[in-house]
Structures are given as C-alpha cells and as structure tokens.
Amino acid sequence: MLPGMAHASQSPPSSIAARLEDCIFAIKKRVAIEPRVGVVLGSGLGEFADSLDGLVKIPYGDLPHMAAPGVDGHPGNFCFGRAGGVPVVCMQGRLHLYEGHPVERVVQGVRIMGRLGARAILLTNAAGGLEPTWHPGDLMLVTDHLNLSGVSPLVGPDDGTLGPRFPDMTAAYDPELRASLQAVARAAGIPLREGVYAGLLGPQYETPAEVRMLRMLGAHAVGMSTVQEVIALRHMGVRVGALSCITNLAAGSSGHPLSHAEVEATARSRRAQLVTLLTGWIQRVGGA
Ligand code: HPA
C-alpha cells in the first residue's frame, strides 16, 4: 500500500452530515426547544444571549466534534431560550480559522443551528471600517462579501445530503432579512450603514497597504469571520443576514495602532443598540 493511503479495513472519517447528527443527538438530550431563529454573537457581543427567557447553555466543548474558542470575548456556548416569545438559539462566540481549526469545525456551529430548524440566521461580527467618513461604533448591514481567506467550507467530497455542489451566491445576504433589519433600525432610530464585508484569515490586523487594496476592491468593512459561515449556510439553503459592528477604523486610518481590547470595548458600547435590533428582528422574522 502507498504511504498515505487509508487501509481498507480502517473506518472512514465520519462525514459532515454524520458529525452534525452526533451533535444534534447530544443537544436534544439536553434541551427540548426547537429554535425558529439563530444568531451568532461575535467579539464583545455575546451578552445578548444571557437575557433569553428560560436560558439553557451548552458549552461547545460538551459536544462531539466541537471545541471551545480560545479568544477573549468569545465564551463558546450554544444558548437556547426565547426572545419576545420566539424560540431562539444563539452562539455566544464562534470558532475562527486563525485559531487553527479546520474550516469544517469553524462552520459546524452554524450548520447545527440550520439542522435544528432555524429558518433564518443572523451573524454578527466586529469589523474594521474602510470608509474614511465612518466612525467606531457604527453598525453596518452586510450586503455582500469578498471571501479573501483562501478557504471554503465546501472543498472536499460532495455531500449531496447537505446541499448542491455549486451553490448560488447571487443574493447570499437575504434581501428580505436585510429589509427587516433596516425596518427595525428605522423604527428604533438606529442608523444602519450598508456595505461589503471582506473576510480575511487573520489573526494579524491588516497593513495600511492591504487596507488600500481592500478599498480598491470595493469592501467597506474587514474582519476575520462570517464568510465561511455564510457559504456553509447558503449551501444548506438557510437564509442569512449579517450585521457588523465597526469597532475601529481599519489600520492606518486612525493614527493609533489597533488592539483587540479596543475592538471588544467598542463592541460592548453598542450593546443596547444591538439588543434592540436583535430583539426586533427576531420578532419580525420568527413571529408566527
Ligand atoms: N481588521 C480585521 N478584523 C477586525 C478588525 C480589523 O480592523 N476590527 C475588528 N475585527
């Protein structure tokens, strides 16, 4: 046998679908709720989940094939409960490629939310603003993305039970979900910018030259998450929206070096607005 070839008697590595079923089985043993809506809470945005009615938390590390995130501001729990009466699942923190996780594990959490029956999923993230006139603390509805991470969660054997081999990404960020978020923001008097999110590998922040390149490519915000999750969810046919908290102006724009502490502090300062937006959006999208 050639080196590297699997021996015929070895059991094959479990498929993505099989790993998902293992997780769903473990979750259903601990919580009875069937979530209608899912939310991913990014850097410094996780507290929303603690306000859910009837909260049940399941740490990622308790589930098969998952892992605890290793980043400050990313606690690493599935949180089940109700917001305004709507059954919800939140991911309090996410896993990132830059932590060294394989892309299948990075998207496992959102795939679980899709498999649990969430009819729409909202991804939140912290991002650097590329528009010189924007300010830290601005909120941006993502209209489209540039996947510049060099990775797709769909590379590998085709699993037709999850979705098509070549999924369409024309309207990846669902226009109706975007309109709902804009309506909630307008009603609450919260300004909501719109733009294209560039997803990079990280973990280093960008150089000023990279920031200039991203502007030329048509991006409005830059971060280190979200794009793989969107691809995996669209592959499964789940409707997706995404909201960026512009926690800082991108490297070279503000006259001071970037830090994760600044990113977290700005995200936390937008907690009240974010809770208003998420609660209103969940009611519109998840209401009967
Ligand atoms: N760059 C990349 N990721 C980020 C940034 C940034 O400026 N801010 C928050 N996440």
Tab-separated table of N, CA, C and O and ligand atoms in Angstrom, residues 126-128 205-206 222-224 247-248 250 258 263, ligand 1:
chain	number	residue	atom	x	y	z
A	126	ALA	N	-17.452	41.803	14.704
A	126	ALA	CA	-16.723	43.060	14.863
A	126	ALA	C	-15.892	43.229	13.599
A	126	ALA	O	-15.337	42.258	13.087
A	127	ALA	N	-15.814	44.461	13.092
A	127	ALA	CA	-15.074	44.664	11.838
A	127	ALA	C	-14.405	46.026	11.839
A	127	ALA	O	-14.832	46.956	12.537
A	128	GLY	N	-13.347	46.123	11.045
A	128	GLY	CA	-12.675	47.404	10.840
A	128	GLY	C	-13.375	48.151	9.706
A	128	GLY	O	-13.736	47.552	8.692
A	205	TYR	N	-3.936	42.066	12.227
A	205	TYR	CA	-4.725	43.070	11.520
A	205	TYR	C	-4.012	43.401	10.211
A	205	TYR	O	-2.868	43.005	9.978
A	206	GLU	N	-4.692	44.165	9.357
A	206	GLU	CA	-4.175	44.427	8.015
A	206	GLU	C	-3.035	45.456	8.073
A	206	GLU	O	-2.940	46.256	8.995
A	222	VAL	N	-13.781	45.146	7.131
A	222	VAL	CA	-12.890	43.983	7.056
A	222	VAL	C	-12.895	43.266	8.404
A	222	VAL	O	-12.880	43.903	9.447
A	223	GLY	N	-12.931	41.923	8.330
A	223	GLY	CA	-12.915	41.127	9.550
A	223	GLY	C	-12.350	39.738	9.285
A	223	GLY	O	-11.840	39.461	8.196
A	224	MET	N	-12.443	38.892	10.316
A	224	MET	CA	-11.782	37.581	10.252
A	224	MET	C	-12.770	36.436	10.456
A	224	MET	O	-12.404	35.379	10.955
A	247	THR	N	-15.864	48.397	14.847
A	247	THR	CA	-15.268	48.641	16.167
A	247	THR	C	-14.073	49.584	16.098
A	247	THR	O	-13.624	50.090	17.126
A	248	ASN	N	-13.558	49.779	14.903
A	248	ASN	CA	-12.357	50.619	14.734
A	248	ASN	C	-12.268	51.005	13.271
A	248	ASN	O	-12.863	50.348	12.424
A	250	ALA	N	-10.032	50.944	10.002
A	250	ALA	CA	-9.014	49.964	9.590
A	250	ALA	C	-7.615	50.565	9.715
A	250	ALA	O	-7.434	51.793	9.722
A	258	LEU	N	-3.944	49.279	16.245
A	258	LEU	CA	-5.178	48.571	16.597
A	258	LEU	C	-4.917	47.589	17.737
A	258	LEU	O	-3.829	47.056	17.853
A	263	VAL	N	-11.296	46.792	20.114
A	263	VAL	CA	-12.377	46.135	19.360
A	263	VAL	C	-13.481	45.683	20.317
A	263	VAL	O	-14.666	45.964	20.127
B	1	HPA	N1	-9.459	44.074	10.825
B	1	HPA	C1	-9.793	42.773	10.849
B	1	HPA	N2	-10.640	42.267	11.728
B	1	HPA	C2	-11.192	43.099	12.621
B	1	HPA	C3	-10.892	44.475	12.653
B	1	HPA	C4	-9.981	44.989	11.692
B	1	HPA	O1	-9.647	46.196	11.650
B	1	HPA	N3	-11.608	45.020	13.663
B	1	HPA	C5	-12.332	44.009	14.227
B	1	HPA	N4	-12.080	42.847	13.601
